[in-house]
Each structure stands twice: as structure tokens, then as C-alpha cells.
mmCIF file of C-alpha atoms in Angstrom:
data_model
loop_
_atom_site.group_PDB
_atom_site.id
_atom_site.type_symbol
_atom_site.label_atom_id
_atom_site.label_comp_id
_atom_site.label_asym_id
_atom_site.label_seq_id
_atom_site.Cartn_x
_atom_site.Cartn_y
_atom_site.Cartn_z
ATOM 1 C CA MET A 1 0.000 0.000 0.000
ATOM 2 C CA ASP A 2 1.615 3.224 -1.146
ATOM 3 C CA LYS A 3 0.682 6.905 -1.346
ATOM 4 C CA LEU A 4 -2.012 6.671 1.299
ATOM 5 C CA SER A 5 -3.093 9.773 3.206
ATOM 6 C CA LEU A 6 -4.156 9.020 6.773
ATOM 7 C CA ILE A 7 -5.068 11.077 9.840
ATOM 8 C CA ASP A 8 -4.543 9.848 13.394
ATOM 9 C CA THR A 9 -7.487 11.503 15.125
ATOM 10 C CA HIS A 10 -6.495 10.627 18.702
ATOM 11 C CA ALA A 11 -2.974 10.416 20.113
ATOM 12 C CA HIS A 12 -1.517 11.403 23.486
ATOM 13 C CA LEU A 13 1.622 12.907 21.989
ATOM 14 C CA ASP A 14 2.533 14.526 25.302
ATOM 15 C CA GLU A 15 3.144 10.997 26.637
ATOM 16 C CA VAL A 16 5.158 9.723 23.661
ATOM 17 C CA SER A 17 8.926 9.219 24.014
ATOM 18 C CA ASP A 18 11.365 10.300 21.271
ATOM 19 C CA LEU A 19 8.635 12.298 19.568
ATOM 20 C CA PRO A 20 10.694 13.591 16.590
ATOM 21 C CA MET A 21 11.482 10.018 15.501
ATOM 22 C CA VAL A 22 7.912 8.903 16.140
ATOM 23 C CA LEU A 23 6.571 11.685 13.932
ATOM 24 C CA GLU A 24 9.119 10.901 11.234
ATOM 25 C CA ARG A 25 7.922 7.291 11.156
ATOM 26 C CA ALA A 26 4.340 8.540 10.989
ATOM 27 C CA ARG A 27 5.089 10.691 7.955
ATOM 28 C CA ASP A 28 6.879 7.772 6.305
ATOM 29 C CA VAL A 29 3.709 5.645 6.348
ATOM 30 C CA GLY A 30 1.443 8.359 4.962
ATOM 31 C CA ILE A 31 0.073 10.082 8.050
ATOM 32 C CA ILE A 32 -0.635 13.660 7.006
ATOM 33 C CA ALA A 33 -1.958 14.974 10.338
ATOM 34 C CA ILE A 34 -2.323 13.984 13.986
ATOM 35 C CA ILE A 35 -4.796 15.285 16.539
ATOM 36 C CA ALA A 36 -3.041 15.492 19.903
ATOM 37 C CA VAL A 37 -5.571 15.150 22.707
ATOM 38 C CA GLY A 38 -5.235 16.636 26.174
ATOM 39 C CA SER A 39 -6.307 15.035 29.431
ATOM 40 C CA ASP A 40 -5.697 17.752 32.046
ATOM 41 C CA ILE A 41 -4.290 21.277 32.278
ATOM 42 C CA VAL A 42 -0.664 20.111 32.196
ATOM 43 C CA SER A 43 -1.137 17.933 29.132
ATOM 44 C CA ASN A 44 -3.295 20.584 27.450
ATOM 45 C CA ARG A 45 -0.437 23.067 27.777
ATOM 46 C CA ARG A 46 1.960 20.546 26.284
ATOM 47 C CA VAL A 47 -0.446 19.761 23.437
ATOM 48 C CA LEU A 48 -0.622 23.456 22.557
ATOM 49 C CA GLU A 49 3.184 23.635 22.575
ATOM 50 C CA LEU A 50 3.426 20.625 20.266
ATOM 51 C CA ALA A 51 0.887 22.113 17.876
ATOM 52 C CA GLU A 52 3.053 25.235 17.652
ATOM 53 C CA ALA A 53 6.236 23.209 17.186
ATOM 54 C CA TYR A 54 4.683 21.045 14.459
ATOM 55 C CA ARG A 55 2.317 23.578 12.973
ATOM 56 C CA GLY A 56 0.153 22.186 10.189
ATOM 57 C CA TYR A 57 0.875 18.589 11.200
ATOM 58 C CA VAL A 58 -0.109 18.315 14.882
ATOM 59 C CA PHE A 59 -3.487 19.809 15.802
ATOM 60 C CA PRO A 60 -4.533 20.310 19.434
ATOM 61 C CA ALA A 61 -7.645 19.069 21.211
ATOM 62 C CA LEU A 62 -8.133 20.268 24.786
ATOM 63 C CA GLY A 63 -9.797 18.057 27.350
ATOM 64 C CA MET A 64 -10.282 16.762 30.884
ATOM 65 C CA HIS A 65 -10.039 12.983 31.039
ATOM 66 C CA PRO A 66 -12.330 11.348 33.619
ATOM 67 C CA TRP A 67 -9.375 9.485 35.160
ATOM 68 C CA GLY A 68 -7.805 12.671 36.482
ATOM 69 C CA LEU A 69 -10.741 14.700 37.737
ATOM 70 C CA GLU A 70 -10.043 14.227 41.448
ATOM 71 C CA ASN A 71 -6.638 15.879 41.093
ATOM 72 C CA HIS A 72 -7.992 19.163 39.748
ATOM 73 C CA ASN A 73 -10.113 22.066 40.902
ATOM 74 C CA ASN A 74 -12.296 24.092 38.568
ATOM 75 C CA ASP A 75 -9.406 26.059 37.019
ATOM 76 C CA TRP A 76 -9.678 23.769 33.992
ATOM 77 C CA GLU A 77 -12.768 25.608 32.741
ATOM 78 C CA GLU A 78 -11.088 29.010 32.735
ATOM 79 C CA PHE A 79 -8.063 27.528 30.963
ATOM 80 C CA LEU A 80 -10.243 25.823 28.382
ATOM 81 C CA ARG A 81 -12.245 28.918 27.539
ATOM 82 C CA LYS A 82 -9.075 31.004 27.298
ATOM 83 C CA ASN A 83 -7.454 28.628 24.799
ATOM 84 C CA ILE A 84 -10.373 27.008 23.022
ATOM 85 C CA GLU A 85 -10.017 28.964 19.788
ATOM 86 C CA ARG A 86 -6.578 27.386 19.354
ATOM 87 C CA SER A 87 -8.077 23.890 19.449
ATOM 88 C CA VAL A 88 -9.812 21.802 16.799
ATOM 89 C CA ALA A 89 -11.855 19.814 19.338
ATOM 90 C CA ILE A 90 -12.697 19.249 22.997
ATOM 91 C CA GLY A 91 -11.156 15.977 24.073
ATOM 92 C CA GLU A 92 -10.407 13.686 25.594
ATOM 93 C CA VAL A 93 -13.481 14.009 27.772
ATOM 94 C CA GLY A 94 -16.245 11.745 28.996
ATOM 95 C CA LEU A 95 -17.211 9.103 31.526
ATOM 96 C CA ASP A 96 -15.614 5.906 32.774
ATOM 97 C CA TYR A 97 -17.661 3.658 35.036
ATOM 98 C CA ARG A 98 -14.865 1.122 35.501
ATOM 99 C CA ILE A 99 -12.848 3.426 37.739
ATOM 100 C CA PRO A 100 -13.525 4.209 41.422
ATOM 101 C CA LEU A 101 -14.361 7.860 40.894
ATOM 102 C CA ASN A 102 -17.452 9.712 42.048
ATOM 103 C CA ARG A 103 -19.977 9.454 39.225
ATOM 104 C CA ASP A 104 -21.678 12.714 40.120
ATOM 105 C CA ARG A 105 -18.341 14.498 39.665
ATOM 106 C CA GLN A 106 -17.817 12.793 36.299
ATOM 107 C CA LEU A 107 -21.313 13.653 35.121
ATOM 108 C CA HIS A 108 -21.022 17.281 36.224
ATOM 109 C CA VAL A 109 -17.658 17.905 34.554
ATOM 110 C CA PHE A 110 -18.619 16.091 31.360
ATOM 111 C CA SER A 111 -21.859 18.072 31.112
ATOM 112 C CA ARG A 112 -19.951 21.345 31.472
ATOM 113 C CA LEU A 113 -17.509 20.259 28.779
ATOM 114 C CA VAL A 114 -20.329 19.369 26.406
ATOM 115 C CA GLU A 115 -21.911 22.769 26.981
ATOM 116 C CA ILE A 116 -18.593 24.495 26.248
ATOM 117 C CA ALA A 117 -18.056 22.460 23.081
ATOM 118 C CA LYS A 118 -21.538 23.312 21.888
ATOM 119 C CA SER A 119 -21.167 27.027 22.593
ATOM 120 C CA TYR A 120 -17.899 27.197 20.623
ATOM 121 C CA ASP A 121 -19.056 24.753 17.915
ATOM 122 C CA LYS A 122 -16.220 22.307 18.624
ATOM 123 C CA PRO A 123 -16.410 18.532 18.093
ATOM 124 C CA LEU A 124 -16.237 16.343 21.190
ATOM 125 C CA ILE A 125 -13.804 13.418 21.478
ATOM 126 C CA ILE A 126 -15.567 11.167 23.965
ATOM 127 C CA HIS A 127 -14.283 8.474 26.313
ATOM 128 C CA SER A 128 -17.281 6.348 27.330
ATOM 129 C CA ARG A 129 -15.975 3.053 28.723
ATOM 130 C CA ALA A 130 -18.815 1.135 30.392
ATOM 131 C CA ALA A 131 -20.794 4.394 30.341
ATOM 132 C CA TRP A 132 -21.890 4.428 26.726
ATOM 133 C CA LYS A 133 -25.582 5.093 27.288
ATOM 134 C CA ASP A 134 -25.098 7.842 29.884
ATOM 135 C CA ALA A 135 -22.457 9.576 27.762
ATOM 136 C CA LEU A 136 -24.782 9.552 24.771
ATOM 137 C CA GLU A 137 -27.734 10.815 26.808
ATOM 138 C CA ILE A 138 -25.714 13.811 28.012
ATOM 139 C CA VAL A 139 -24.445 14.698 24.546
ATOM 140 C CA LYS A 140 -27.903 14.260 23.056
ATOM 141 C CA GLY A 141 -29.694 16.063 25.875
ATOM 142 C CA LEU A 142 -27.426 19.098 25.689
ATOM 143 C CA GLY A 143 -27.730 19.267 21.922
ATOM 144 C CA ALA A 144 -24.103 18.778 20.885
ATOM 145 C CA LYS A 145 -23.895 18.689 17.104
ATOM 146 C CA LYS A 146 -20.487 17.075 16.558
ATOM 147 C CA ALA A 147 -18.929 14.164 18.429
ATOM 148 C CA VAL A 148 -16.812 11.055 18.043
ATOM 149 C CA PHE A 149 -17.141 8.157 20.464
ATOM 150 C CA HIS A 150 -13.521 7.091 20.639
ATOM 151 C CA TRP A 151 -12.662 3.361 20.564
ATOM 152 C CA TYR A 152 -16.358 2.450 20.756
ATOM 153 C CA SER A 153 -16.914 -1.144 21.893
ATOM 154 C CA GLY A 154 -20.324 -0.864 23.526
ATOM 155 C CA PRO A 155 -23.790 -2.218 22.754
ATOM 156 C CA VAL A 156 -25.048 -2.116 19.180
ATOM 157 C CA LYS A 157 -28.326 -0.606 20.402
ATOM 158 C CA VAL A 158 -26.520 2.450 21.773
ATOM 159 C CA LEU A 159 -24.370 2.553 18.637
ATOM 160 C CA ARG A 160 -27.480 2.847 16.490
ATOM 161 C CA ASP A 161 -28.569 5.870 18.513
ATOM 162 C CA ILE A 162 -25.087 7.403 18.177
ATOM 163 C CA LEU A 163 -25.246 7.041 14.409
ATOM 164 C CA ALA A 164 -28.832 8.291 14.194
ATOM 165 C CA LEU A 165 -27.670 11.551 15.756
ATOM 166 C CA GLY A 166 -24.926 11.962 13.166
ATOM 167 C CA TYR A 167 -22.003 11.212 15.472
ATOM 168 C CA PHE A 168 -18.857 9.219 14.646
ATOM 169 C CA ILE A 169 -16.930 6.346 16.191
ATOM 170 C CA SER A 170 -13.213 5.660 15.833
ATOM 171 C CA ALA A 171 -11.215 2.538 15.037
ATOM 172 C CA THR A 172 -8.057 1.692 17.013
ATOM 173 C CA PRO A 173 -5.463 -1.109 16.754
ATOM 174 C CA ALA A 174 -7.843 -3.146 18.943
ATOM 175 C CA ALA A 175 -9.797 -3.665 15.711
ATOM 176 C CA GLU A 176 -7.362 -6.504 15.064
ATOM 177 C CA TYR A 177 -8.671 -8.614 17.956
ATOM 178 C CA SER A 178 -11.397 -7.040 20.146
ATOM 179 C CA GLN A 179 -14.717 -8.637 19.277
ATOM 180 C CA GLY A 180 -16.762 -5.801 20.771
ATOM 181 C CA HIS A 181 -14.797 -3.185 18.846
ATOM 182 C CA ARG A 182 -14.941 -5.192 15.610
ATOM 183 C CA ARG A 183 -18.700 -5.651 16.004
ATOM 184 C CA ALA A 184 -19.172 -1.902 16.389
ATOM 185 C CA LEU A 185 -17.081 -1.163 13.305
ATOM 186 C CA ARG A 186 -18.934 -3.799 11.308
ATOM 187 C CA ASN A 187 -22.227 -2.103 12.180
ATOM 188 C CA THR A 188 -21.069 1.437 11.361
ATOM 189 C CA PRO A 189 -21.022 2.858 7.825
ATOM 190 C CA LEU A 190 -17.608 3.943 6.604
ATOM 191 C CA GLU A 191 -18.713 7.563 6.370
ATOM 192 C CA ARG A 192 -19.034 7.594 10.187
ATOM 193 C CA ILE A 193 -15.655 6.074 11.079
ATOM 194 C CA LEU A 194 -12.366 7.768 11.964
ATOM 195 C CA LEU A 195 -8.956 6.155 12.484
ATOM 196 C CA GLU A 196 -6.828 6.584 15.609
ATOM 197 C CA THR A 197 -4.080 4.934 17.625
ATOM 198 C CA ASP A 198 -4.628 6.364 21.129
ATOM 199 C CA SER A 199 -0.805 6.330 21.326
ATOM 200 C CA PRO A 200 1.060 5.381 23.424
ATOM 201 C CA VAL A 201 -1.578 2.924 24.705
ATOM 202 C CA ARG A 202 -0.350 -0.669 24.760
ATOM 203 C CA TYR A 203 -2.141 -3.217 22.590
ATOM 204 C CA ARG A 204 -1.383 -6.797 23.588
ATOM 205 C CA GLY A 205 1.509 -5.490 25.656
ATOM 206 C CA ILE A 206 3.171 -3.444 22.907
ATOM 207 C CA GLU A 207 3.286 0.349 23.106
ATOM 208 C CA SER A 208 1.645 2.027 20.134
ATOM 209 C CA GLU A 209 2.591 5.064 18.090
ATOM 210 C CA PRO A 210 0.888 6.941 15.229
ATOM 211 C CA SER A 211 2.561 4.815 12.527
ATOM 212 C CA ASP A 212 0.427 1.928 13.816
ATOM 213 C CA LEU A 213 -2.460 3.594 12.020
ATOM 214 C CA ARG A 214 -1.558 1.389 9.054
ATOM 215 C CA ARG A 215 -2.526 -1.591 11.218
ATOM 216 C CA VAL A 216 -5.866 0.026 11.968
ATOM 217 C CA LEU A 217 -6.414 0.663 8.275
ATOM 218 C CA SER A 218 -5.704 -2.961 7.377
ATOM 219 C CA ALA A 219 -7.973 -4.274 10.128
ATOM 220 C CA LEU A 220 -10.844 -2.005 9.133
ATOM 221 C CA ALA A 221 -10.450 -2.900 5.448
ATOM 222 C CA GLU A 222 -10.635 -6.580 6.413
ATOM 223 C CA ILE A 223 -13.716 -6.051 8.604
ATOM 224 C CA LYS A 224 -15.493 -4.120 5.862
ATOM 225 C CA GLY A 225 -14.273 -6.228 2.947
ATOM 226 C CA ILE A 226 -13.251 -2.994 1.215
ATOM 227 C CA ASP A 227 -10.025 -1.961 -0.496
ATOM 228 C CA ALA A 228 -7.635 -0.199 1.900
ATOM 229 C CA PHE A 229 -7.317 2.802 -0.408
ATOM 230 C CA ALA A 230 -11.085 3.331 -0.273
ATOM 231 C CA VAL A 231 -11.037 3.079 3.525
ATOM 232 C CA ALA A 232 -8.139 5.540 3.745
ATOM 233 C CA SER A 233 -9.828 8.029 1.440
ATOM 234 C CA ALA A 234 -13.164 7.901 3.273
ATOM 235 C CA THR A 235 -11.805 8.083 6.813
ATOM 236 C CA THR A 236 -9.393 10.891 5.977
ATOM 237 C CA GLU A 237 -12.189 12.894 4.397
ATOM 238 C CA ASN A 238 -14.315 12.246 7.495
ATOM 239 C CA ALA A 239 -11.569 13.644 9.739
ATOM 240 C CA LEU A 240 -10.945 16.689 7.571
ATOM 241 C CA ARG A 241 -14.643 17.507 7.577
ATOM 242 C CA LEU A 242 -15.390 16.857 11.258
ATOM 243 C CA PHE A 243 -12.415 18.770 12.643
ATOM 244 C CA GLY A 244 -12.272 21.443 9.948
ATOM 245 C CA LEU A 245 -8.601 20.748 9.270
ATOM 246 C CA ARG A 246 -6.765 22.860 6.706
ATOM 247 C CA LEU A 247 -3.660 21.026 5.519
#
């Protein structure tokens, strides 16, 4: 597969070691842009720095990950509003019911983030592990227009509601082996799928990086029974349109 143009729509570049080499490998396999997601104020600052350092290649998304909410006060909202025009999305944000964190706190912060995204017309990049239905109900109830449910592996019934509202899901390297993730991708039209690595998350014990997007592409092409070039073209166009990227 040559001359593919791919976009990694979700990577924690602030956590990646030897970033210059990692980005060089990404370019070598046809990745034309990466969305660097934030998870707290510290990582959001770093994401903005990386977007400046790699202008036109790394694009920042600002977020508050549910895993870190107990370590922060409400300064995150002021920071977000101050810097939101520099971002292409609000993320990573959402709910996670598999962690021992106060659900009321998660629900409150996520609702505020959805309201902010809506008011600034920014797409949401949503973490919804074991909280798929509640995450969707909040996004739907608050009237968010643009969202991607990252690494979706939840019930098909909830997936149908996600798609009916015009939202996206994303494919990760787990598409090679996770039955829940593969089922979701099989039941989602290509025009509603984005590609991502969630770098540097480990898949089967191996740390990932953006160049692993080629693995995601191959897995999705196999699931769909579609030529990889067609999958690359469609998912890249989806990302350009959703995030308003100008390359």
C-alpha cells in the first residue's frame, strides 16, 4: 500500500517518548496529520506547545479525562475557555464507570464540557468506557452537534442511537482482535468512522505510536471487505470535515 493519506485523530503525543522520531515514522507511512488530545491542564499546555512546534501537522484538542478529575479544581474551565479557539476539538473528555471515581463528579464535569463544546461549535472526542448510554444521553440532551465516540466497543443498540444523531466512532489497533470493537465497526457505515491509535496505549503489551495507524487501516479494510485505499480516502475525508482541518 503506497501513497495513502491518513489522519490519526487521537494520540496522546505529550506521553510519547522520542517524539521527533515517532513523527518521522508517521510521515513515512502516509500520516498527514495527527490530533493530539489533552487530558488535564498540564497535558493541554503541552499539546498546545506541540501544535506550535509542528504547525500544520499536529493539531490540538483540549480536554479533561475522567481518570484525572479528582486531582484538579475548577481552574480547567477558565483555561479551556481562554485557549479554546486554538483547538480543533474538545477531548479527551467523557465518563468511565470502571474506575472508582465519584460518578456525580464525572457527570457534572462532562456536562460542562459538552456545553462548552456546543457554545464554541467544537467537536467532542468522547471516552465512554462502560458508560456508553449515559455519555450519549448527556451529549444528546445538551444538543451537541459534533462528536466522536472514541474506541467504541459498547452495545449495538446504543451505537445505532449514536449514528442516528450523526455522530462518529473511531477505530483503534484493537480492531485486530477485540470482538466488541470489531462488532461496532462492522455495524457502522464507513462515512461515520475515523482512524486513531490512542498512542502510546499498549495493545497486547506493545506500546503504540501513530505509525500503527496502518494496522488500523488494514484491520478495518478486512472487517469491511473494502479496499484499503477506499477506507483511507473515506476516513481521511471524514476527519478533515469533522475537525475542519486545513492542511
